[in-house]
Amino acid sequence: MTAGGEGGRAVAIALVSTVVVFTALGLLITHAPGWPEVRRTFFDWAEFKASMPEIARAFLLNVKMFCIAEGFILVIALLLAVLRSLPSPVFFPLRALAIVYADFFRGVPTILVIALLGFGAPALQLKHVPLSTTFWGIVALVLVYTAYVSEVYRAGIESVHPSQEAAARSLGLTRGQALRHVVLPQAVRRVVPPLLNDFIGLQKDTALVGFLGSVEAFKQSQIDAAATFNYTAFLAAAVLFVALTIPLARLTDWLIARDRRRRQTARVA
Amino acid sequence: MSVSALELHDVHKSFGRHEVLRGIDLEVAEHEVVCLIGASGSGKSTLLRCVNLLEPIDAGRIVVGGEEVTGRGVDVNRVRRRIGIVFQAFNLFPHMSVLRNVTLAPIHALGKSRGEAEREARALLERFGLGGRAGDYPDRLSGGQQQRVAIVRALAMRPDLMLLDEVTSALDPELVAEVLQVIRELAAGGMTMVIATHEMSFARDIADRVCFLDDGVILEQGPPERILSEPTEPRTRQFLERILAAGRM
């Protein structure tokens, strides 16, 4: 009864403070001198409705790029992380290469990688190499995000205690079998939340490929805005991106919370 | 002449500058149960890990069932399939059910079919009072049950030799007995075992021979009654007095 009362009061306080803050913010913005102009150019409902269908169609390209890139990233990054975890000195050159790769692609801004590949690679005019900007945009995203995701995987692999591998090897399993059945399943499970976090970033960064000229949601809204001198089209694109990332963000939160709960119950037990 | 289950000849092992094993000679006959006693850091665990080839040795020879396993070009995986080891900290695979823990190696290392491996695993689990636990995950089990599962997991490979590394040291006192009972059953069944232990009364019960390890060498060995009651070496006596003072005997 007391707990419920306190919980109820907390909810009430949260509600009131939210209403107060947002009302204040709303009043501040709507009473700004430039507000009528901003409302006309950014919040034009008719414009929003008119531009939405085309932007939504263009947004399918974002979704497509995201899905293709994500598939490749998950696989290549895992291979890279496994490569870096191999202890044998024979693999040193590969390990060194993997480190240089991760350092480089985490260091260079994504938009630069996209520009370099998107404008540079087709210019080589190699045979059998696609000229499509979307193709090179996806390649650039895969290169950049693989660098991040392989680090996430690697952290997961290192978090599995060496005694787990020892137990597997002591039963006569090979190193590969121990990795596949014992180490990786535990490692991957632990890094699902940070992996999802990176994928939220990837979803948004598909918009950068528009820079190459691929007509995805952001590029389409730019075209609309240029044609109508109205920026409401950007708002439409933003709504679409948010609609896609929010479920993933909530899923990530839920997984992190579940993981924390599990670890707490494990400690109590 | 029958072949020894295990022979160690002048085995040396260092970690960095610290020499943990300084010339170990040990022969274990088939069906023999040998208990290794000695203070923490005397080299008991390292000795067992070396026999299982989890640690490479620096010098000496280890022979299992008449075959040298420390030579060049030895398939370590094949050797390990004949030797079961159970660790102090259980080391069960937390992401697998008990049944999967037990069947993983028979399926992937021995190439058994899932059906056959599961049938055998269930029979073993039943035999050691874990029949109802096959579907549970390790974190749902008590420490004693987890360690029994670890023993069953090693037994599922039908090893010729079992190495037990202080398997009751991580257990609450009331859970020790059930694990020791399992080991007694194995001994009664004729399993060859090398057991590192701090449980002196258990060693007295079960061992055919007790070896006292001190600073990387086997200082004294013999039948448990003699080693535990009338040790000749002063170091052995000191060790046993300390154990006695700690109420572990």
Coordinates of C-alpha atoms in Angstrom, one line a residue:
Chain A
M1 CA 0.0 0.0 0.0
T2 CA 2.8 2.4 1.0
A3 CA 4.9 1.3 -1.9
G4 CA 2.1 1.7 -4.3
G5 CA 1.3 5.2 -2.9
E6 CA 5.0 6.2 -3.2
G7 CA 5.1 4.8 -6.8
G8 CA 1.9 6.7 -7.6
R9 CA 3.4 10.0 -6.2
A10 CA 6.6 9.5 -8.3
V11 CA 4.5 9.0 -11.4
A12 CA 2.5 12.2 -10.6
I13 CA 5.7 14.2 -10.0
A14 CA 7.2 12.9 -13.2
L15 CA 4.1 13.8 -15.2
V16 CA 3.8 17.3 -13.8
S17 CA 7.5 18.1 -14.3
T18 CA 7.3 16.8 -17.8
V19 CA 4.3 18.9 -18.6
V20 CA 5.9 22.0 -17.1
V21 CA 9.2 21.6 -18.9
F22 CA 7.7 20.9 -22.3
T23 CA 5.1 23.7 -22.0
A24 CA 7.9 26.1 -21.1
L25 CA 10.0 24.9 -24.0
G26 CA 7.0 25.1 -26.4
L27 CA 6.2 28.7 -25.3
L28 CA 9.8 29.7 -25.7
I29 CA 9.9 28.4 -29.2
T30 CA 6.5 29.6 -30.4
H31 CA 7.1 33.0 -29.0
A32 CA 10.5 33.4 -30.6
P33 CA 10.6 36.2 -33.2
G34 CA 11.4 33.9 -36.1
W35 CA 8.8 31.3 -35.2
P36 CA 6.1 32.0 -37.9
E37 CA 8.8 31.7 -40.5
V38 CA 10.2 28.5 -39.0
R39 CA 6.8 27.0 -38.7
R40 CA 6.1 27.8 -42.4
T41 CA 9.3 26.3 -43.7
F42 CA 9.7 23.3 -41.3
F43 CA 6.3 22.3 -40.1
D44 CA 4.1 22.6 -43.1
W45 CA 1.5 19.8 -42.7
A46 CA 0.4 20.0 -46.4
E47 CA 4.0 19.7 -47.5
F48 CA 4.6 16.9 -45.0
K49 CA 1.8 14.9 -46.5
A50 CA 2.8 15.7 -50.0
S51 CA 6.5 14.7 -49.6
M52 CA 6.0 11.6 -47.4
P53 CA 5.1 9.0 -50.0
E54 CA 8.2 9.6 -52.1
I55 CA 10.5 9.9 -49.1
A56 CA 9.0 6.7 -47.7
R57 CA 9.8 5.0 -51.0
A58 CA 13.3 6.3 -50.9
F59 CA 13.6 5.2 -47.3
L60 CA 13.2 1.6 -48.5
L61 CA 16.7 2.0 -50.0
N62 CA 18.0 2.9 -46.5
V63 CA 16.4 -0.2 -45.1
K64 CA 17.9 -2.3 -47.9
M65 CA 21.4 -0.8 -47.5
F66 CA 21.1 -1.4 -43.7
C67 CA 20.0 -5.0 -44.1
I68 CA 22.7 -5.9 -46.6
A69 CA 25.5 -4.1 -44.7
E70 CA 24.4 -5.6 -41.4
G71 CA 24.6 -9.2 -42.8
F72 CA 28.1 -8.7 -44.0
I73 CA 29.3 -6.8 -40.9
L74 CA 28.1 -9.5 -38.5
V75 CA 30.0 -12.2 -40.4
I76 CA 33.2 -10.3 -41.3
A77 CA 33.6 -8.7 -37.9
L78 CA 33.3 -12.1 -36.2
L79 CA 36.0 -13.6 -38.5
L80 CA 38.2 -10.6 -37.8
A81 CA 37.7 -10.8 -34.0
V82 CA 38.5 -14.6 -34.0
L83 CA 41.6 -13.8 -36.1
R84 CA 42.7 -11.4 -33.5
S85 CA 42.2 -13.8 -30.7
L86 CA 44.5 -16.5 -32.2
P87 CA 47.5 -16.8 -29.9
S88 CA 49.9 -18.5 -32.3
P89 CA 52.9 -16.4 -33.5
V90 CA 52.3 -17.6 -37.0
F91 CA 49.2 -15.4 -37.2
F92 CA 51.0 -12.3 -36.1
P93 CA 50.9 -10.6 -39.6
L94 CA 47.2 -11.2 -39.7
R95 CA 46.7 -9.9 -36.2
A96 CA 48.8 -6.8 -37.0
L97 CA 46.7 -6.2 -40.2
A98 CA 43.5 -6.5 -38.2
I99 CA 44.7 -3.9 -35.7
V100 CA 45.7 -1.5 -38.4
Y101 CA 42.4 -2.0 -40.1
A102 CA 40.4 -1.3 -36.9
D103 CA 42.5 1.7 -36.0
F104 CA 42.1 3.2 -39.5
F105 CA 38.4 2.7 -40.0
R106 CA 37.5 3.8 -36.6
G107 CA 39.6 6.9 -37.0
V108 CA 38.5 8.2 -40.3
P109 CA 35.1 9.9 -40.4
T110 CA 32.5 7.7 -42.1
I111 CA 31.5 10.4 -44.6
L112 CA 35.1 10.6 -45.8
V113 CA 35.3 6.8 -46.3
I114 CA 32.0 7.0 -48.2
A115 CA 33.3 9.9 -50.4
L116 CA 36.7 8.2 -51.0
L117 CA 35.2 4.9 -52.1
G118 CA 32.1 6.3 -53.8
F119 CA 34.0 8.7 -56.0
G120 CA 37.3 6.9 -56.1
A121 CA 36.5 3.3 -56.8
P122 CA 34.2 3.8 -59.8
A123 CA 36.8 6.2 -61.3
L124 CA 39.3 3.3 -61.5
Q125 CA 37.0 2.0 -64.3
L126 CA 37.9 -1.6 -63.5
K127 CA 36.0 -4.3 -65.4
H128 CA 33.3 -6.2 -63.5
V129 CA 33.4 -3.7 -60.7
P130 CA 30.0 -2.1 -60.2
L131 CA 29.8 1.6 -60.8
S132 CA 26.7 2.1 -58.6
T133 CA 27.1 4.6 -55.8
T134 CA 24.8 2.6 -53.6
F135 CA 27.1 -0.4 -53.9
W136 CA 30.1 1.6 -52.9
G137 CA 28.2 3.3 -50.1
I138 CA 27.3 -0.1 -48.7
V139 CA 31.0 -1.2 -49.0
A140 CA 32.1 1.9 -47.1
L141 CA 29.5 1.3 -44.3
V142 CA 30.6 -2.3 -44.1
L143 CA 34.2 -1.3 -43.8
V144 CA 33.6 1.3 -41.1
Y145 CA 31.1 -0.7 -39.0
T146 CA 33.1 -3.9 -39.3
A147 CA 35.9 -2.2 -37.5
Y148 CA 33.6 -1.2 -34.6
V149 CA 31.7 -4.5 -34.4
S150 CA 34.9 -6.6 -34.5
E151 CA 36.0 -4.7 -31.4
V152 CA 32.7 -5.5 -29.7
Y153 CA 33.1 -9.1 -30.5
R154 CA 36.6 -9.2 -29.4
A155 CA 35.7 -7.7 -26.0
G156 CA 33.1 -10.5 -25.7
I157 CA 35.6 -13.2 -26.6
E158 CA 38.0 -11.9 -24.0
S159 CA 35.3 -11.8 -21.4
V160 CA 34.9 -15.6 -21.5
H161 CA 37.2 -17.0 -18.8
P162 CA 40.1 -19.1 -20.1
S163 CA 39.0 -22.0 -17.9
Q164 CA 36.1 -22.5 -20.2
E165 CA 38.4 -23.1 -23.1
A166 CA 40.6 -25.3 -20.9
A167 CA 37.6 -27.4 -19.9
A168 CA 36.6 -27.9 -23.6
R169 CA 40.1 -28.7 -24.7
S170 CA 40.5 -31.1 -21.8
L171 CA 37.6 -33.1 -23.2
G172 CA 39.5 -33.6 -26.4
L173 CA 37.8 -30.9 -28.4
T174 CA 40.0 -29.1 -30.9
R175 CA 40.6 -25.4 -30.6
G176 CA 38.1 -24.7 -33.4
Q177 CA 35.5 -26.8 -31.7
A178 CA 36.1 -25.2 -28.4
L179 CA 35.8 -21.8 -30.0
R180 CA 32.6 -22.7 -31.9
H181 CA 30.7 -24.5 -29.2
V182 CA 32.0 -23.0 -26.0
V183 CA 33.7 -19.6 -26.4
L184 CA 31.7 -17.9 -29.2
P185 CA 28.2 -18.7 -28.0
Q186 CA 29.0 -17.2 -24.6
A187 CA 30.9 -14.2 -26.1
V188 CA 28.1 -13.3 -28.6
R189 CA 25.4 -13.6 -26.0
R190 CA 27.2 -11.1 -23.8
V191 CA 27.7 -8.5 -26.6
V192 CA 24.2 -8.4 -28.0
P193 CA 23.3 -5.1 -26.4
P194 CA 26.4 -3.2 -27.7
L195 CA 26.0 -4.8 -31.1
L196 CA 22.4 -3.5 -31.3
N197 CA 23.7 -0.1 -30.3
D198 CA 26.1 -0.1 -33.3
F199 CA 23.3 -1.1 -35.5
I200 CA 21.2 1.9 -34.5
G201 CA 24.2 4.0 -35.6
L202 CA 24.4 2.1 -38.9
Q203 CA 20.7 2.6 -39.6
K204 CA 21.2 6.4 -39.3
D205 CA 24.5 6.4 -41.2
T206 CA 22.8 5.0 -44.3
A207 CA 21.7 8.6 -44.9
L208 CA 25.3 9.5 -45.6
V209 CA 25.2 7.4 -48.8
G210 CA 22.9 10.1 -50.1
F211 CA 26.0 12.3 -50.3
L212 CA 27.1 10.1 -53.3
G213 CA 23.9 10.8 -55.1
S214 CA 22.0 7.6 -54.2
V215 CA 18.4 8.7 -53.8
E216 CA 17.7 7.5 -50.2
A217 CA 15.4 9.2 -47.8
F218 CA 17.7 12.1 -46.9
K219 CA 18.7 12.8 -50.6
Q220 CA 15.0 12.6 -51.6
S221 CA 14.1 15.1 -48.9
Q222 CA 16.9 17.4 -50.1
I223 CA 15.5 17.2 -53.6
D224 CA 12.0 18.0 -52.3
A225 CA 13.3 20.9 -50.2
A226 CA 15.2 22.3 -53.1
A227 CA 12.1 22.1 -55.3
T228 CA 9.6 23.7 -52.9
F229 CA 11.9 25.9 -50.8
N230 CA 10.4 24.2 -47.8
Y231 CA 12.3 22.0 -45.3
T232 CA 9.3 20.0 -44.0
A233 CA 10.6 17.1 -46.2
F234 CA 13.5 16.7 -43.8
L235 CA 11.1 16.3 -40.9
A236 CA 9.3 13.6 -42.9
A237 CA 12.7 11.8 -43.3
A238 CA 13.5 12.2 -39.6
V239 CA 10.2 10.7 -38.6
L240 CA 10.9 7.6 -40.7
F241 CA 14.4 7.2 -39.2
V242 CA 13.1 7.5 -35.7
A243 CA 10.3 5.1 -36.4
L244 CA 12.9 2.5 -37.4
T245 CA 15.5 3.1 -34.6
I246 CA 13.1 3.4 -31.6
P247 CA 12.1 -0.2 -31.6
L248 CA 15.7 -1.3 -31.9
A249 CA 16.7 1.2 -29.1
R250 CA 13.9 -0.2 -26.8
L251 CA 14.9 -3.7 -27.6
T252 CA 18.5 -2.9 -26.6
D253 CA 17.4 -1.3 -23.3
W254 CA 15.3 -4.3 -22.6
L255 CA 18.1 -6.7 -23.3
I256 CA 20.5 -4.7 -21.1
A257 CA 18.0 -4.7 -18.2
R258 CA 17.4 -8.4 -18.6
D259 CA 21.1 -9.1 -18.6
R260 CA 21.5 -7.0 -15.4
R261 CA 18.6 -8.8 -13.7
R262 CA 20.1 -12.2 -14.6
R263 CA 23.5 -11.3 -13.2
Q264 CA 22.0 -10.0 -10.0
T265 CA 19.9 -13.2 -9.5
A266 CA 23.0 -15.2 -10.3
R267 CA 24.9 -13.4 -7.5
V268 CA 22.1 -13.8 -5.0
A269 CA 22.0 -17.6 -5.8
Chain B
M1 CA 54.5 -57.4 -17.5
S2 CA 51.4 -55.2 -17.4
V3 CA 51.7 -51.6 -18.7
S4 CA 51.4 -48.8 -16.2
A5 CA 48.4 -46.5 -16.7
L6 CA 50.6 -43.5 -16.2
E7 CA 54.3 -42.8 -15.9
L8 CA 56.1 -39.5 -15.3
H9 CA 59.8 -39.4 -15.7
D10 CA 61.8 -36.5 -14.4
V11 CA 59.1 -34.0 -15.3
H12 CA 60.0 -30.3 -15.0
K13 CA 57.7 -27.3 -15.5
S14 CA 58.4 -23.6 -14.9
F15 CA 56.1 -20.6 -15.1
G16 CA 58.5 -17.8 -15.9
R17 CA 61.4 -18.1 -13.5
H18 CA 59.4 -20.0 -10.9
E19 CA 60.0 -23.8 -11.3
V20 CA 56.8 -25.4 -10.1
L21 CA 57.7 -29.1 -10.9
R22 CA 61.3 -29.9 -10.2
G23 CA 61.7 -33.5 -11.4
I24 CA 58.6 -35.6 -10.8
D25 CA 58.8 -39.3 -11.1
L26 CA 55.6 -41.2 -10.6
E27 CA 54.1 -44.5 -11.8
V28 CA 50.5 -45.3 -11.5
A29 CA 49.3 -48.9 -12.1
E30 CA 46.0 -49.7 -13.8
H31 CA 43.1 -49.5 -11.3
E32 CA 45.3 -47.7 -8.8
V33 CA 44.1 -44.7 -6.9
V34 CA 46.9 -42.2 -6.1
C35 CA 46.2 -39.2 -3.9
L36 CA 48.5 -36.2 -4.1
I37 CA 48.7 -34.2 -0.9
G38 CA 50.7 -31.1 -0.1
A39 CA 50.4 -27.4 0.6
S40 CA 48.9 -25.0 -1.9
G41 CA 51.5 -24.1 -4.5
S42 CA 53.4 -27.4 -4.0
G43 CA 52.6 -28.3 -7.7
K44 CA 49.7 -30.7 -7.4
S45 CA 47.4 -28.9 -9.8
T46 CA 50.2 -28.2 -12.3
L47 CA 51.2 -31.9 -12.2
L48 CA 47.6 -32.9 -13.2
R49 CA 47.4 -30.2 -15.9
C50 CA 50.7 -31.4 -17.4
V51 CA 49.4 -34.9 -17.6
N52 CA 46.3 -33.7 -19.5
L53 CA 48.7 -31.6 -21.7
L54 CA 46.9 -28.4 -20.7
E55 CA 50.4 -27.2 -19.8
P56 CA 53.4 -28.1 -21.9
I57 CA 56.3 -29.5 -19.8
D58 CA 59.8 -28.2 -20.1
A59 CA 61.7 -31.4 -19.6
G60 CA 61.0 -35.1 -18.9
R61 CA 58.6 -37.6 -20.3
I62 CA 54.9 -38.5 -19.7
V63 CA 53.7 -41.9 -20.8
V64 CA 50.0 -42.8 -20.7
G65 CA 49.0 -46.4 -21.2
G66 CA 52.4 -47.2 -22.7
E67 CA 52.4 -44.4 -25.2
E68 CA 54.6 -41.3 -24.7
V69 CA 52.4 -38.3 -25.0
T70 CA 55.0 -35.6 -24.5
G71 CA 56.9 -36.4 -27.7
R72 CA 56.8 -34.4 -30.9
G73 CA 53.9 -34.8 -33.3
V74 CA 51.5 -36.3 -30.7
D75 CA 47.9 -35.5 -31.3
V76 CA 47.0 -33.8 -28.0
N77 CA 43.3 -34.1 -28.7
R78 CA 43.5 -37.8 -29.0
V79 CA 45.5 -38.1 -25.8
R80 CA 43.0 -35.9 -23.9
R81 CA 40.1 -38.0 -24.9
R82 CA 41.6 -40.9 -22.9
I83 CA 42.2 -38.7 -19.9
G84 CA 39.4 -37.2 -17.9
I85 CA 40.1 -34.2 -15.7
V86 CA 37.8 -32.5 -13.2
F87 CA 38.6 -29.0 -12.0
Q88 CA 38.1 -27.3 -8.6
A89 CA 35.8 -24.7 -10.1
F90 CA 33.7 -27.3 -12.1
N91 CA 34.0 -25.3 -15.3
L92 CA 30.7 -26.4 -16.7
F93 CA 29.5 -24.7 -19.8
P94 CA 26.9 -22.2 -18.5
H95 CA 25.1 -21.8 -21.8
M96 CA 24.3 -25.4 -22.2
S97 CA 21.9 -27.8 -20.4
V98 CA 23.4 -30.5 -18.2
L99 CA 22.7 -33.1 -21.0
R100 CA 24.5 -30.9 -23.6
N101 CA 27.4 -30.4 -21.3
V102 CA 27.8 -34.1 -21.0
T103 CA 27.2 -35.0 -24.7
L104 CA 29.2 -32.2 -26.3
A105 CA 32.6 -34.0 -26.4
P106 CA 31.3 -37.5 -27.2
I107 CA 29.4 -36.0 -30.2
H108 CA 32.2 -33.7 -31.5
A109 CA 35.4 -35.4 -30.3
L110 CA 34.3 -39.0 -30.6
G111 CA 31.9 -38.6 -33.5
K112 CA 29.0 -40.4 -31.7
S113 CA 25.5 -39.8 -32.9
R114 CA 23.4 -37.5 -30.8
G115 CA 21.0 -40.3 -29.9
E116 CA 23.7 -42.7 -28.7
A117 CA 25.5 -39.9 -26.8
E118 CA 22.3 -38.8 -25.1
R119 CA 21.4 -42.4 -24.2
E120 CA 24.8 -42.9 -22.6
A121 CA 24.7 -39.5 -20.9
R122 CA 21.3 -40.1 -19.4
A123 CA 22.4 -43.5 -18.1
L124 CA 25.5 -41.9 -16.4
L125 CA 23.4 -39.1 -15.0
E126 CA 20.9 -41.6 -13.6
R127 CA 23.7 -43.6 -12.0
F128 CA 25.1 -40.6 -10.1
G129 CA 21.7 -39.3 -9.0
L130 CA 21.3 -36.6 -11.6
G131 CA 18.7 -38.2 -13.7
G132 CA 16.1 -35.5 -13.1
R133 CA 18.6 -32.7 -13.9
A134 CA 19.4 -33.4 -17.6
G135 CA 17.4 -30.4 -18.9
D136 CA 18.6 -27.9 -16.3
Y137 CA 21.2 -25.3 -16.8
P138 CA 24.3 -25.4 -14.5
D139 CA 23.3 -22.2 -12.6
R140 CA 20.2 -24.0 -11.4
L141 CA 22.2 -26.7 -9.6
S142 CA 24.0 -26.7 -6.3
G143 CA 27.8 -26.8 -6.2
G144 CA 27.8 -30.5 -5.4
Q145 CA 25.5 -31.3 -8.3
Q146 CA 27.5 -29.2 -10.6
Q147 CA 30.7 -31.0 -9.6
R148 CA 29.0 -34.3 -10.1
V149 CA 27.9 -33.2 -13.6
A150 CA 31.5 -32.3 -14.3
I151 CA 32.6 -35.8 -13.3
V152 CA 29.9 -37.3 -15.5
R153 CA 31.0 -35.1 -18.3
A154 CA 34.5 -36.4 -18.0
L155 CA 33.3 -40.0 -17.6
A156 CA 31.2 -39.8 -20.8
M157 CA 34.4 -39.9 -22.8
R158 CA 35.1 -43.3 -21.2
P159 CA 38.6 -42.3 -20.1
D160 CA 41.3 -44.8 -19.1
L161 CA 42.4 -42.4 -16.4
M162 CA 40.7 -39.7 -14.3
L163 CA 42.5 -36.7 -12.9
L164 CA 40.7 -34.9 -10.1
D165 CA 42.0 -31.5 -9.1
E166 CA 40.8 -30.6 -5.6
V167 CA 37.3 -31.2 -6.7
T168 CA 35.7 -30.5 -3.3
S169 CA 37.7 -27.4 -2.4
A170 CA 35.1 -24.9 -3.8
L171 CA 32.2 -26.7 -2.2
D172 CA 30.3 -25.8 1.0
P173 CA 31.1 -28.4 3.6
E174 CA 27.7 -30.0 3.5
L175 CA 28.0 -30.7 -0.2
V176 CA 31.4 -32.4 0.0
A177 CA 30.1 -35.8 0.9
E178 CA 28.0 -36.4 -2.2
V179 CA 31.0 -35.7 -4.4
L180 CA 33.3 -37.9 -2.5
Q181 CA 30.7 -40.6 -2.7
V182 CA 30.8 -40.5 -6.4
I183 CA 34.6 -40.8 -6.4
R184 CA 34.4 -43.8 -4.1
E185 CA 32.0 -45.4 -6.6
L186 CA 34.5 -44.8 -9.4
A187 CA 37.3 -46.3 -7.3
A188 CA 35.2 -49.3 -6.5
G189 CA 34.5 -49.7 -10.2
G190 CA 38.3 -49.9 -10.8
M191 CA 38.9 -46.5 -12.4
T192 CA 42.5 -45.4 -12.4
M193 CA 42.7 -42.1 -10.7
V194 CA 45.1 -39.4 -9.6
I195 CA 43.5 -37.2 -7.1
A196 CA 44.9 -33.9 -5.7
T197 CA 43.1 -33.3 -2.4
H198 CA 43.1 -31.6 1.0
E199 CA 40.7 -34.1 2.4
M200 CA 43.0 -36.3 4.4
S201 CA 40.5 -38.7 5.8
F202 CA 39.1 -39.2 2.3
A203 CA 42.7 -39.9 1.0
R204 CA 43.2 -42.4 3.8
D205 CA 39.9 -44.1 2.8
I206 CA 40.3 -44.3 -0.9
A207 CA 43.9 -44.1 -1.9
D208 CA 46.1 -47.1 -2.6
R209 CA 49.0 -44.8 -2.3
V210 CA 49.6 -41.2 -1.1
C211 CA 52.2 -38.9 -2.5
F212 CA 53.3 -35.9 -0.5
L213 CA 54.4 -33.1 -2.8
D214 CA 56.6 -30.4 -1.5
D215 CA 58.1 -27.6 -3.5
G216 CA 57.8 -29.4 -6.8
V217 CA 59.1 -32.8 -5.9
I218 CA 57.4 -35.9 -4.5
L219 CA 59.1 -36.0 -1.1
E220 CA 57.5 -39.1 0.3
Q221 CA 55.1 -41.7 -0.9
G222 CA 53.6 -44.9 0.3
P223 CA 50.4 -46.5 1.6
P224 CA 48.1 -44.0 3.2
E225 CA 48.3 -45.4 6.8
R226 CA 52.0 -45.0 6.8
I227 CA 52.2 -41.6 5.1
L228 CA 49.4 -40.1 7.1
S229 CA 50.3 -41.7 10.5
E230 CA 54.0 -42.2 10.5
P231 CA 55.6 -40.0 7.9
T232 CA 59.4 -40.2 7.9
E233 CA 60.1 -36.8 6.4
P234 CA 59.9 -33.8 8.8
R235 CA 58.3 -31.7 6.1
T236 CA 55.5 -34.2 5.7
R237 CA 55.0 -34.2 9.5
Q238 CA 54.9 -30.4 9.6
F239 CA 52.3 -30.3 6.8
L240 CA 50.1 -33.0 8.5
E241 CA 50.3 -31.1 11.8
R242 CA 49.1 -27.9 10.2
I243 CA 46.3 -29.8 8.5
L244 CA 45.4 -31.4 11.9
A245 CA 45.5 -28.0 13.6
A246 CA 43.1 -26.6 10.9
G247 CA 40.7 -29.5 11.8
R248 CA 40.8 -31.0 8.4
M249 CA 41.7 -34.5 9.5

